[in-house]
mmCIF file of C-alpha atoms in Angstrom:
data_model
loop_
_atom_site.group_PDB
_atom_site.id
_atom_site.type_symbol
_atom_site.label_atom_id
_atom_site.label_comp_id
_atom_site.label_asym_id
_atom_site.label_seq_id
_atom_site.Cartn_x
_atom_site.Cartn_y
_atom_site.Cartn_z
ATOM 1 C CA UNK A 4 101.466 82.556 153.484
ATOM 2 C CA UNK A 5 97.905 82.930 152.207
ATOM 3 C CA UNK A 6 97.128 85.967 154.349
ATOM 4 C CA UNK A 7 99.822 88.189 152.763
ATOM 5 C CA UNK A 8 98.792 86.898 149.321
ATOM 6 C CA UNK A 9 95.134 87.815 149.921
ATOM 7 C CA UNK A 10 96.183 91.212 151.225
ATOM 8 C CA UNK A 11 98.243 91.914 148.092
ATOM 9 C CA UNK A 12 95.415 90.834 145.800
ATOM 10 C CA UNK A 13 92.878 92.903 147.746
ATOM 11 C CA UNK A 14 95.146 95.962 147.593
ATOM 12 C CA UNK A 15 95.592 95.711 143.829
ATOM 13 C CA UNK A 16 91.861 95.236 143.285
ATOM 14 C CA UNK A 17 91.085 98.233 145.472
ATOM 15 C CA UNK A 18 93.523 100.365 143.511
ATOM 16 C CA UNK A 19 92.030 99.147 140.226
ATOM 17 C CA UNK A 20 88.416 99.817 141.238
ATOM 18 C CA UNK A 21 89.237 103.150 142.887
ATOM 19 C CA UNK A 22 89.595 104.791 139.463
ATOM 20 C CA UNK A 23 86.064 104.524 138.121
ATOM 21 C CA UNK A 24 86.898 105.916 134.676
ATOM 22 C CA UNK A 25 89.758 103.471 134.220
ATOM 23 C CA UNK A 26 87.537 100.562 135.235
ATOM 24 C CA UNK A 27 84.832 101.580 132.803
ATOM 25 C CA UNK A 28 87.314 101.908 129.914
ATOM 26 C CA UNK A 29 88.871 98.522 130.718
ATOM 27 C CA UNK A 30 85.522 96.930 129.923
ATOM 28 C CA UNK A 31 84.162 99.337 127.306
ATOM 29 C CA UNK A 32 87.223 99.559 125.028
ATOM 30 C CA UNK A 33 87.328 95.899 123.877
ATOM 31 C CA UNK A 34 83.522 95.837 123.568
ATOM 32 C CA UNK A 35 83.527 99.033 121.483
ATOM 33 C CA UNK A 36 86.313 97.890 119.139
ATOM 34 C CA UNK A 37 84.787 94.425 118.659
ATOM 35 C CA UNK A 38 81.366 95.944 117.973
ATOM 36 C CA UNK A 39 82.851 98.410 115.494
ATOM 37 C CA UNK A 40 84.694 95.729 113.543
ATOM 38 C CA UNK A 41 81.617 93.510 113.628
ATOM 39 C CA UNK A 42 79.497 96.293 112.148
ATOM 40 C CA UNK A 43 81.997 96.736 109.307
ATOM 41 C CA UNK A 44 82.618 93.112 108.416
ATOM 42 C CA UNK A 45 79.044 91.881 108.898
ATOM 43 C CA UNK A 46 76.675 92.679 106.065
ATOM 44 C CA UNK A 47 73.426 94.321 107.047
ATOM 45 C CA UNK A 48 70.287 94.524 104.991
ATOM 46 C CA UNK A 49 69.465 97.917 106.464
ATOM 47 C CA UNK A 50 72.583 99.655 105.138
ATOM 48 C CA UNK A 51 73.601 100.330 101.555
ATOM 49 C CA UNK A 52 76.306 97.917 100.362
ATOM 50 C CA UNK A 53 79.729 99.354 99.664
ATOM 51 C CA UNK A 54 80.747 99.467 96.021
ATOM 52 C CA UNK A 55 84.165 99.471 94.393
ATOM 53 C CA UNK A 56 84.784 102.593 92.295
ATOM 54 C CA UNK A 57 85.747 101.687 88.716
ATOM 55 C CA UNK A 58 86.390 104.003 85.775
ATOM 56 C CA UNK A 59 85.978 102.767 82.196
ATOM 57 C CA UNK A 60 87.406 104.338 79.057
ATOM 58 C CA UNK A 61 85.613 103.166 75.899
ATOM 59 C CA UNK A 62 87.924 103.684 72.922
ATOM 60 C CA UNK A 63 85.989 101.107 70.892
ATOM 61 C CA UNK A 64 82.392 102.394 70.983
ATOM 62 C CA UNK A 65 81.163 99.292 69.168
ATOM 63 C CA UNK A 66 78.112 97.146 69.900
ATOM 64 C CA UNK A 67 80.011 94.603 71.997
ATOM 65 C CA UNK A 68 81.912 97.294 73.925
ATOM 66 C CA UNK A 69 78.653 99.094 74.726
ATOM 67 C CA UNK A 70 77.133 95.805 75.874
ATOM 68 C CA UNK A 71 80.144 95.193 78.166
ATOM 69 C CA UNK A 72 79.828 98.635 79.758
ATOM 70 C CA UNK A 73 76.066 98.253 80.219
ATOM 71 C CA UNK A 74 76.604 94.900 81.934
ATOM 72 C CA UNK A 75 79.274 96.328 84.271
ATOM 73 C CA UNK A 76 77.105 99.343 85.126
ATOM 74 C CA UNK A 77 74.291 97.030 86.160
ATOM 75 C CA UNK A 78 76.536 95.294 88.714
ATOM 76 C CA UNK A 79 75.462 96.398 92.196
ATOM 77 C CA UNK A 80 78.978 95.767 93.570
ATOM 78 C CA UNK A 81 80.600 98.353 91.286
ATOM 79 C CA UNK A 82 80.288 102.129 91.056
ATOM 80 C CA UNK A 83 81.082 102.774 87.385
ATOM 81 C CA UNK A 84 81.871 106.015 85.597
ATOM 82 C CA UNK A 85 82.821 106.337 81.915
ATOM 83 C CA UNK A 86 85.703 108.737 81.252
ATOM 84 C CA UNK A 87 88.596 109.210 78.833
ATOM 85 C CA UNK A 88 91.668 106.975 79.036
ATOM 86 C CA UNK A 89 93.898 109.820 80.264
ATOM 87 C CA UNK A 90 91.384 110.818 82.944
ATOM 88 C CA UNK A 91 91.064 107.196 84.084
ATOM 89 C CA UNK A 92 94.805 106.724 84.523
ATOM 90 C CA UNK A 93 95.185 110.100 86.233
ATOM 91 C CA UNK A 94 92.362 109.296 88.658
ATOM 92 C CA UNK A 95 94.053 106.039 89.689
ATOM 93 C CA UNK A 96 97.437 107.692 90.044
ATOM 94 C CA UNK A 97 95.944 110.408 92.255
ATOM 95 C CA UNK A 98 94.162 107.861 94.461
ATOM 96 C CA UNK A 99 90.654 108.955 93.438
ATOM 97 C CA UNK A 100 89.692 105.476 92.225
ATOM 98 C CA UNK A 101 91.213 102.035 92.688
ATOM 99 C CA UNK A 102 90.883 100.510 89.210
ATOM 100 C CA UNK A 103 90.444 101.848 85.669
ATOM 101 C CA UNK A 104 89.570 99.749 82.609
ATOM 102 C CA UNK A 105 90.454 100.786 79.047
ATOM 103 C CA UNK A 106 88.668 99.116 76.120
ATOM 104 C CA UNK A 107 91.004 99.713 73.144
ATOM 105 C CA UNK A 108 89.750 100.414 69.599
ATOM 106 C CA UNK A 109 88.421 97.274 67.915
ATOM 107 C CA UNK A 110 88.288 95.360 71.192
ATOM 108 C CA UNK A 111 84.699 94.128 70.782
ATOM 109 C CA UNK A 112 85.073 92.686 67.284
ATOM 110 C CA UNK A 113 88.457 91.142 68.095
ATOM 111 C CA UNK A 114 87.076 89.629 71.304
ATOM 112 C CA UNK A 115 84.095 88.185 69.396
ATOM 113 C CA UNK A 116 86.350 86.480 66.871
ATOM 114 C CA UNK A 117 88.761 85.276 69.572
ATOM 115 C CA UNK A 118 85.773 83.885 71.464
ATOM 116 C CA UNK A 119 85.273 81.370 68.650
ATOM 117 C CA UNK A 120 88.778 80.856 67.292
ATOM 118 C CA UNK A 121 90.776 81.144 70.529
ATOM 119 C CA UNK A 122 93.519 83.121 68.736
ATOM 120 C CA UNK A 123 94.544 86.771 68.333
ATOM 121 C CA UNK A 124 92.974 87.776 71.626
ATOM 122 C CA UNK A 125 92.767 91.551 72.147
ATOM 123 C CA UNK A 126 94.399 93.119 75.174
ATOM 124 C CA UNK A 127 92.354 94.783 77.902
ATOM 125 C CA UNK A 128 94.227 97.478 79.823
ATOM 126 C CA UNK A 129 93.805 97.701 83.611
ATOM 127 C CA UNK A 130 95.312 100.555 85.599
ATOM 128 C CA UNK A 131 95.264 99.959 89.333
ATOM 129 C CA UNK A 132 96.281 101.558 92.600
ATOM 130 C CA UNK A 133 98.976 99.191 93.937
ATOM 131 C CA UNK A 134 98.097 100.082 97.529
ATOM 132 C CA UNK A 135 94.584 98.664 96.905
ATOM 133 C CA UNK A 136 95.425 95.273 95.420
ATOM 134 C CA UNK A 137 92.354 93.661 96.999
ATOM 135 C CA UNK A 138 90.088 95.792 94.810
ATOM 136 C CA UNK A 139 92.111 94.804 91.725
ATOM 137 C CA UNK A 140 91.527 91.092 92.307
ATOM 138 C CA UNK A 141 87.833 91.655 92.881
ATOM 139 C CA UNK A 142 87.364 93.790 89.753
ATOM 140 C CA UNK A 143 89.453 91.429 87.604
ATOM 141 C CA UNK A 144 87.239 88.467 88.419
ATOM 142 C CA UNK A 145 83.966 90.364 87.994
ATOM 143 C CA UNK A 146 85.167 91.937 84.751
ATOM 144 C CA UNK A 147 85.848 88.559 83.193
ATOM 145 C CA UNK A 148 82.281 87.466 83.841
ATOM 146 C CA UNK A 149 80.807 90.634 82.331
ATOM 147 C CA UNK A 150 83.032 90.546 79.223
ATOM 148 C CA UNK A 151 82.372 86.879 78.504
ATOM 149 C CA UNK A 152 78.651 87.342 79.061
ATOM 150 C CA UNK A 153 78.452 90.376 76.743
ATOM 151 C CA UNK A 154 80.583 88.817 74.013
ATOM 152 C CA UNK A 155 78.699 85.528 74.284
ATOM 153 C CA UNK A 156 75.328 87.289 74.022
ATOM 154 C CA UNK A 157 76.311 89.473 71.064
ATOM 155 C CA UNK A 158 78.044 86.719 69.118
ATOM 156 C CA UNK A 159 75.128 84.320 69.246
ATOM 157 C CA UNK A 160 72.100 86.602 69.275
ATOM 158 C CA UNK A 161 73.089 90.061 68.033
ATOM 159 C CA UNK A 162 73.391 91.433 64.528
ATOM 160 C CA UNK A 163 77.079 92.190 65.062
ATOM 161 C CA UNK A 164 77.618 88.544 65.956
ATOM 162 C CA UNK A 165 76.355 87.390 62.565
ATOM 163 C CA UNK A 166 78.741 89.758 60.825
ATOM 164 C CA UNK A 167 81.665 88.540 62.892
ATOM 165 C CA UNK A 168 80.668 84.900 62.366
ATOM 166 C CA UNK A 169 80.799 85.455 58.620
ATOM 167 C CA UNK A 170 84.262 86.998 58.987
ATOM 168 C CA UNK A 171 85.391 83.974 60.998
ATOM 169 C CA UNK A 172 84.146 81.594 58.319
ATOM 170 C CA UNK A 173 85.832 83.662 55.626
ATOM 171 C CA UNK A 174 89.063 83.438 57.588
ATOM 172 C CA UNK A 175 88.741 79.652 57.762
ATOM 173 C CA UNK A 176 88.087 79.528 54.033
ATOM 174 C CA UNK A 177 91.187 81.581 53.218
ATOM 175 C CA UNK A 178 93.199 79.407 55.565
ATOM 176 C CA UNK A 179 92.286 76.318 53.568
ATOM 177 C CA UNK A 180 89.896 74.705 56.050
ATOM 178 C CA UNK A 181 88.155 71.702 54.471
ATOM 179 C CA UNK A 182 84.569 72.440 53.360
ATOM 180 C CA UNK A 183 83.151 69.757 55.638
ATOM 181 C CA UNK A 184 84.714 71.356 58.689
ATOM 182 C CA UNK A 185 83.499 74.770 57.577
ATOM 183 C CA UNK A 186 79.978 73.413 57.371
ATOM 184 C CA UNK A 187 80.221 72.053 60.913
ATOM 185 C CA UNK A 188 81.295 75.455 62.180
ATOM 186 C CA UNK A 189 78.507 77.151 60.230
ATOM 187 C CA UNK A 190 75.973 74.704 61.665
ATOM 188 C CA UNK A 191 77.296 75.318 65.175
ATOM 189 C CA UNK A 192 76.997 79.103 64.838
ATOM 190 C CA UNK A 193 73.502 78.831 63.336
ATOM 191 C CA UNK A 194 72.394 76.533 66.141
ATOM 192 C CA UNK A 195 73.831 78.845 68.789
ATOM 193 C CA UNK A 196 72.109 81.869 67.250
ATOM 194 C CA UNK A 197 68.825 79.998 67.165
ATOM 195 C CA UNK A 198 69.305 78.994 70.803
ATOM 196 C CA UNK A 199 69.961 82.555 71.940
ATOM 197 C CA UNK A 200 67.239 83.926 69.708
ATOM 198 C CA UNK A 201 64.612 81.862 71.537
ATOM 199 C CA UNK A 202 63.282 82.253 75.089
ATOM 200 C CA UNK A 203 65.940 82.450 77.780
ATOM 201 C CA UNK A 204 66.384 79.271 79.785
ATOM 202 C CA UNK A 205 66.922 79.591 83.488
ATOM 203 C CA UNK A 206 70.336 78.261 84.497
ATOM 204 C CA UNK A 207 71.419 77.678 80.891
ATOM 205 C CA UNK A 208 75.171 77.480 80.416
ATOM 206 C CA UNK A 209 76.813 79.957 78.022
ATOM 207 C CA UNK A 210 77.843 78.731 74.596
ATOM 208 C CA UNK A 211 81.226 80.513 74.700
ATOM 209 C CA UNK A 212 84.267 78.624 73.486
ATOM 210 C CA UNK A 213 87.263 80.593 74.762
ATOM 211 C CA UNK A 214 88.184 83.478 77.039
ATOM 212 C CA UNK A 215 88.067 86.277 74.454
ATOM 213 C CA UNK A 216 90.789 88.612 75.728
ATOM 214 C CA UNK A 217 94.008 88.995 77.658
ATOM 215 C CA UNK A 218 94.710 91.480 80.432
ATOM 216 C CA UNK A 219 97.586 93.901 80.805
ATOM 217 C CA UNK A 220 97.739 95.231 84.367
ATOM 218 C CA UNK A 221 99.679 98.424 85.009
ATOM 219 C CA UNK A 222 100.342 99.933 88.417
ATOM 220 C CA UNK A 223 99.579 103.648 88.198
ATOM 221 C CA UNK A 224 102.676 105.096 89.852
ATOM 222 C CA UNK A 225 104.688 108.243 89.152
ATOM 223 C CA UNK A 226 106.403 106.752 86.110
ATOM 224 C CA UNK A 227 106.326 103.573 84.082
ATOM 225 C CA UNK A 228 109.864 102.788 85.253
ATOM 226 C CA UNK A 229 109.046 103.293 88.942
ATOM 227 C CA UNK A 230 107.930 100.129 90.734
ATOM 228 C CA UNK A 231 105.494 100.352 93.610
ATOM 229 C CA UNK A 232 107.213 99.992 96.972
ATOM 230 C CA UNK A 233 104.735 98.719 99.554
ATOM 231 C CA UNK A 234 106.995 99.867 102.378
ATOM 232 C CA UNK A 235 106.214 103.493 101.492
ATOM 233 C CA UNK A 236 102.502 103.016 102.163
ATOM 234 C CA UNK A 237 103.193 100.887 105.256
ATOM 235 C CA UNK A 238 105.517 103.476 106.788
ATOM 236 C CA UNK A 239 102.995 106.235 106.042
ATOM 237 C CA UNK A 240 100.178 104.382 107.815
ATOM 238 C CA UNK A 241 102.180 103.093 110.757
ATOM 239 C CA UNK A 242 104.134 106.345 111.027
ATOM 240 C CA UNK A 243 100.914 108.305 111.500
ATOM 241 C CA UNK A 244 99.660 105.729 113.999
ATOM 242 C CA UNK A 245 102.722 105.964 116.217
ATOM 243 C CA UNK A 246 102.778 109.750 115.925
ATOM 244 C CA UNK A 247 99.335 109.738 117.490
ATOM 245 C CA UNK A 248 100.514 107.268 120.145
ATOM 246 C CA UNK A 249 103.379 109.667 120.939
ATOM 247 C CA UNK A 250 100.778 112.425 121.237
ATOM 248 C CA UNK A 251 98.915 110.293 123.794
ATOM 249 C CA UNK A 252 102.111 110.088 125.848
ATOM 250 C CA UNK A 253 102.338 113.886 125.635
ATOM 251 C CA UNK A 254 98.786 114.295 126.929
ATOM 252 C CA UNK A 255 99.117 111.720 129.682
ATOM 253 C CA UNK A 256 102.415 113.301 130.730
ATOM 254 C CA UNK A 257 100.642 116.639 131.152
ATOM 255 C CA UNK A 258 98.039 114.954 133.368
ATOM 256 C CA UNK A 259 100.798 113.494 135.555
ATOM 257 C CA UNK A 260 102.420 116.928 135.813
ATOM 258 C CA UNK A 261 99.092 118.454 136.840
ATOM 259 C CA UNK A 262 98.608 115.801 139.519
ATOM 260 C CA UNK A 263 102.028 116.640 140.947
ATOM 261 C CA UNK A 264 101.132 120.342 141.095
ATOM 262 C CA UNK A 265 103.627 121.408 138.424
ATOM 263 C CA UNK A 266 101.046 123.458 136.551
ATOM 264 C CA UNK A 267 100.311 125.512 139.653
ATOM 265 C CA UNK A 268 103.971 126.526 139.807
ATOM 266 C CA UNK A 269 104.026 127.280 136.080
ATOM 267 C CA UNK A 270 100.972 129.507 136.424
ATOM 268 C CA UNK A 271 102.758 131.543 139.096
ATOM 269 C CA UNK A 272 105.332 132.561 136.494
ATOM 270 C CA UNK A 273 104.623 135.604 134.275
ATOM 271 C CA UNK A 274 103.562 133.371 131.368
ATOM 272 C CA UNK A 275 100.139 133.282 129.757
ATOM 273 C CA UNK A 276 98.117 130.082 129.519
ATOM 274 C CA UNK A 277 98.218 130.274 125.744
ATOM 275 C CA UNK A 278 102.011 130.458 125.823
ATOM 276 C CA UNK A 279 102.228 127.516 128.241
ATOM 277 C CA UNK A 280 100.131 125.272 126.002
ATOM 278 C CA UNK A 281 101.849 126.669 122.928
ATOM 279 C CA UNK A 282 105.203 125.603 124.314
ATOM 280 C CA UNK A 283 103.896 122.094 124.935
ATOM 281 C CA UNK A 284 102.481 122.011 121.395
ATOM 282 C CA UNK A 285 105.803 123.156 119.911
ATOM 283 C CA UNK A 286 107.882 120.582 121.782
ATOM 284 C CA UNK A 287 105.345 117.872 120.964
ATOM 285 C CA UNK A 288 105.464 118.852 117.288
ATOM 286 C CA UNK A 289 109.249 118.581 117.205
ATOM 287 C CA UNK A 290 109.205 115.184 118.923
ATOM 288 C CA UNK A 291 106.528 113.707 116.668
ATOM 289 C CA UNK A 292 108.139 115.213 113.542
ATOM 290 C CA UNK A 293 111.488 113.659 114.424
ATOM 291 C CA UNK A 294 109.725 110.329 114.981
ATOM 292 C CA UNK A 295 108.168 110.444 111.513
ATOM 293 C CA UNK A 296 111.297 111.623 109.713
ATOM 294 C CA UNK A 297 113.522 109.042 111.411
ATOM 295 C CA UNK A 298 111.047 106.308 110.424
ATOM 296 C CA UNK A 299 111.097 107.400 106.783
ATOM 297 C CA UNK A 300 114.887 107.789 106.848
ATOM 298 C CA UNK A 301 115.107 104.153 107.939
ATOM 299 C CA UNK A 302 112.709 103.150 105.162
ATOM 300 C CA UNK A 303 114.751 105.085 102.604
ATOM 301 C CA UNK A 304 118.037 103.455 103.637
ATOM 302 C CA UNK A 305 116.861 99.904 104.315
ATOM 303 C CA UNK A 306 113.802 99.406 102.101
ATOM 304 C CA UNK A 307 114.712 101.769 99.233
ATOM 305 C CA UNK A 308 111.648 103.966 99.723
ATOM 306 C CA UNK A 309 111.926 107.094 97.596
ATOM 307 C CA UNK A 310 110.210 110.479 97.544
ATOM 308 C CA UNK A 311 109.235 110.420 93.871
ATOM 309 C CA UNK A 312 107.081 113.515 94.239
ATOM 310 C CA UNK A 313 107.917 116.873 95.812
ATOM 311 C CA UNK A 314 110.380 116.916 98.722
ATOM 312 C CA UNK A 315 108.920 120.255 99.838
ATOM 313 C CA UNK A 316 105.448 118.737 99.689
ATOM 314 C CA UNK A 317 106.590 115.756 101.756
ATOM 315 C CA UNK A 318 108.028 118.077 104.420
ATOM 316 C CA UNK A 319 104.867 120.210 104.420
ATOM 317 C CA UNK A 320 102.623 117.182 104.984
ATOM 318 C CA UNK A 321 105.013 115.838 107.635
ATOM 319 C CA UNK A 322 105.066 119.111 109.604
ATOM 320 C CA UNK A 323 101.280 119.467 109.365
ATOM 321 C CA UNK A 324 100.823 115.875 110.522
ATOM 322 C CA UNK A 325 103.172 116.396 113.480
ATOM 323 C CA UNK A 326 101.376 119.599 114.483
ATOM 324 C CA UNK A 327 98.004 117.852 114.248
ATOM 325 C CA UNK A 328 99.267 114.989 116.421
ATOM 326 C CA UNK A 329 100.739 117.373 119.000
ATOM 327 C CA UNK A 330 97.537 119.393 119.388
ATOM 328 C CA UNK A 331 95.617 116.114 119.581
ATOM 329 C CA UNK A 332 97.787 115.290 122.600
ATOM 330 C CA UNK A 333 96.846 118.636 124.179
ATOM 331 C CA UNK A 334 93.180 117.853 123.539
ATOM 332 C CA UNK A 335 93.634 114.487 125.261
ATOM 333 C CA UNK A 336 95.098 116.259 128.291
ATOM 334 C CA UNK A 337 92.330 118.868 128.355
ATOM 335 C CA UNK A 338 89.512 116.320 128.270
ATOM 336 C CA UNK A 339 91.091 113.684 130.495
ATOM 337 C CA UNK A 340 90.682 113.269 134.234
ATOM 338 C CA UNK A 341 93.132 110.584 135.331
ATOM 339 C CA UNK A 342 96.157 109.338 133.330
ATOM 340 C CA UNK A 343 95.128 105.667 133.233
ATOM 341 C CA UNK A 344 91.532 106.275 132.133
ATOM 342 C CA UNK A 345 92.585 108.929 129.616
ATOM 343 C CA UNK A 346 95.150 106.634 128.023
ATOM 344 C CA UNK A 347 92.506 103.975 127.377
ATOM 345 C CA UNK A 348 90.071 106.400 125.746
ATOM 346 C CA UNK A 349 92.801 108.007 123.644
ATOM 347 C CA UNK A 350 94.174 104.662 122.411
ATOM 348 C CA UNK A 351 90.677 103.640 121.373
ATOM 349 C CA UNK A 352 90.251 106.921 119.456
ATOM 350 C CA UNK A 353 93.631 106.537 117.729
ATOM 351 C CA UNK A 354 92.996 102.943 116.684
ATOM 352 C CA UNK A 355 89.671 103.911 115.131
ATOM 353 C CA UNK A 356 91.200 106.923 113.367
ATOM 354 C CA UNK A 357 94.051 104.929 111.876
ATOM 355 C CA UNK A 358 91.765 102.124 110.743
ATOM 356 C CA UNK A 359 89.361 104.555 109.072
ATOM 357 C CA UNK A 360 92.359 106.271 107.507
ATOM 358 C CA UNK A 361 93.025 103.141 105.443
ATOM 359 C CA UNK A 362 96.223 102.034 107.193
ATOM 360 C CA UNK A 363 94.864 98.673 108.320
ATOM 361 C CA UNK A 364 92.183 97.359 105.982
ATOM 362 C CA UNK A 365 90.980 98.253 102.448
ATOM 363 C CA UNK A 366 88.390 101.011 102.596
ATOM 364 C CA UNK A 367 86.156 99.365 99.978
ATOM 365 C CA UNK A 368 84.945 96.814 102.558
ATOM 366 C CA UNK A 369 83.503 99.631 104.682
ATOM 367 C CA UNK A 370 79.777 100.326 104.401
ATOM 368 C CA UNK A 371 78.973 103.065 101.880
ATOM 369 C CA UNK A 372 78.077 105.588 104.591
ATOM 370 C CA UNK A 373 81.327 104.942 106.453
ATOM 371 C CA UNK A 374 83.432 105.531 103.353
ATOM 372 C CA UNK A 375 82.000 109.059 103.203
ATOM 373 C CA UNK A 376 82.622 109.667 106.906
ATOM 374 C CA UNK A 377 86.374 109.039 106.578
ATOM 375 C CA UNK A 378 86.884 112.539 105.107
ATOM 376 C CA UNK A 379 86.616 113.893 108.670
ATOM 377 C CA UNK A 380 89.398 111.605 109.918
ATOM 378 C CA UNK A 381 92.796 113.401 110.014
ATOM 379 C CA UNK A 382 94.746 110.142 109.679
ATOM 380 C CA UNK A 383 93.302 109.634 106.202
ATOM 381 C CA UNK A 384 94.575 113.010 104.996
ATOM 382 C CA UNK A 385 97.994 112.358 106.509
ATOM 383 C CA UNK A 386 98.360 108.939 104.875
ATOM 384 C CA UNK A 387 97.062 110.187 101.523
ATOM 385 C CA UNK A 388 99.420 113.162 101.599
ATOM 386 C CA UNK A 389 102.480 111.054 102.409
ATOM 387 C CA UNK A 390 101.517 108.501 99.740
ATOM 388 C CA UNK A 391 101.143 111.267 97.169
ATOM 389 C CA UNK A 392 104.653 112.564 97.810
ATOM 390 C CA UNK A 393 106.368 109.152 97.952
ATOM 391 C CA UNK A 394 105.302 106.262 95.709
ATOM 392 C CA UNK A 395 102.572 108.130 93.795
ATOM 393 C CA UNK A 396 105.139 110.734 92.723
ATOM 394 C CA UNK A 397 102.695 113.636 92.514
ATOM 395 C CA UNK A 398 103.769 117.307 92.324
ATOM 396 C CA UNK A 399 103.691 119.811 95.171
ATOM 397 C CA UNK A 400 100.115 120.935 94.502
ATOM 398 C CA UNK A 401 98.906 117.457 95.520
ATOM 399 C CA UNK A 402 100.254 118.171 99.024
ATOM 400 C CA UNK A 403 98.437 121.488 99.418
ATOM 401 C CA UNK A 404 94.970 120.167 100.291
ATOM 402 C CA UNK A 405 96.151 117.482 102.773
ATOM 403 C CA UNK A 406 98.451 120.038 104.425
ATOM 404 C CA UNK A 407 95.690 122.632 104.780
ATOM 405 C CA UNK A 408 93.207 120.070 106.111
ATOM 406 C CA UNK A 409 95.725 118.805 108.685
ATOM 407 C CA UNK A 410 96.490 122.378 109.762
ATOM 408 C CA UNK A 411 92.743 122.921 110.117
ATOM 409 C CA UNK A 412 92.504 119.902 112.419
ATOM 410 C CA UNK A 413 95.497 121.205 114.396
ATOM 411 C CA UNK A 414 93.783 124.573 114.830
ATOM 412 C CA UNK A 415 90.537 122.910 115.915
ATOM 413 C CA UNK A 416 92.284 120.642 118.426
ATOM 414 C CA UNK A 417 94.339 123.559 119.769
ATOM 415 C CA UNK A 418 91.348 125.836 120.295
ATOM 416 C CA UNK A 419 89.370 123.071 122.008
ATOM 417 C CA UNK A 420 92.341 122.206 124.219
ATOM 418 C CA UNK A 421 92.846 125.840 125.243
ATOM 419 C CA UNK A 422 89.166 126.316 126.083
ATOM 420 C CA UNK A 423 88.739 123.054 127.995
ATOM 421 C CA UNK A 424 92.082 122.678 129.757
ATOM 422 C CA UNK A 425 91.794 122.237 133.550
ATOM 423 C CA UNK A 426 94.599 124.074 135.265
ATOM 424 C CA UNK A 427 93.873 122.712 138.723
ATOM 425 C CA UNK A 428 94.059 119.106 139.853
ATOM 426 C CA UNK A 429 90.612 117.491 139.590
#
């Protein structure tokens, strides 16, 4: 009983260890992925911290508004740029920034008065990318601190604060507030101004009385009447991931065919090597394209996903993505030795590509240097292009750059595959 069992175990272990590349990848892949995630999620003093991109439109241009912007700019967690309101909204809609803040005219003075009275709070406009909701929550919380701090500082130590305090008292007087109560308010404001006019006290609590504004959050989609559908972004990210997995199957299948000697027989036919690989690329493109289109068809029927942008642009990005995935499969076959070892390396590469493409985790948590590196990841261009044509609702010209970049990757992968492909069994 035990002898046959030991023989079976020994046979399986011998088979496992006979493929050196497969053995190495079995141990290296989990170590590499764990190390990569650890490097991203663990802060390091040697690397520059990642910052959330925020655009601010100042339609107020008053003392308090300028103080708010200066405070936000000084925040090391935010990368701030001041633009017009139209540019800010357009940048969010096009996916160039995650959050935009608009300070409306009169916001500073109204916020200063609301800080004391607690009424007639001005509205702060936030435009946000609904596919990056994590950044919205982060910016919302940090923005509150900066606004309250700036309003608090100006109201009780700045010249504009004295003017606004007088307006508040005049409002109380016209409202029929008893003189004794007016005097108490005047004494409170004078005392607060004297406190802030003196030396700063470490750890001193702010004097503020009320949150001085309200927030109106608007998802920057194709139209005000179009609600963000999270399934569109999910199907874009996961669709690209499984296209690349299908490409791995294409590459590994070629390696199996080469092991069986099929490529020797194909080479005996009057067909060029370029045509042989071109045929594989064409069939792989059709298979991966059908996979993507069927996935989106399901999303359209079941989850009400809509192509709010250009249908032609959506098809262009889809075809370019499928061609990129197919030539990636050829590259896998050209660089691989054995099917099992090649599959492990290719899966590792795909997982990293999809993660860096923004399909798994928000990109703002990446180190600053890594955020710049993602422009060389084809999955990012595929996801961005599909997003632009679906829930973002952008016109055809927004699909041109992603399509051209993906075609460039397809050309690169195809040339490398043709130059490195091994026609004989290794």
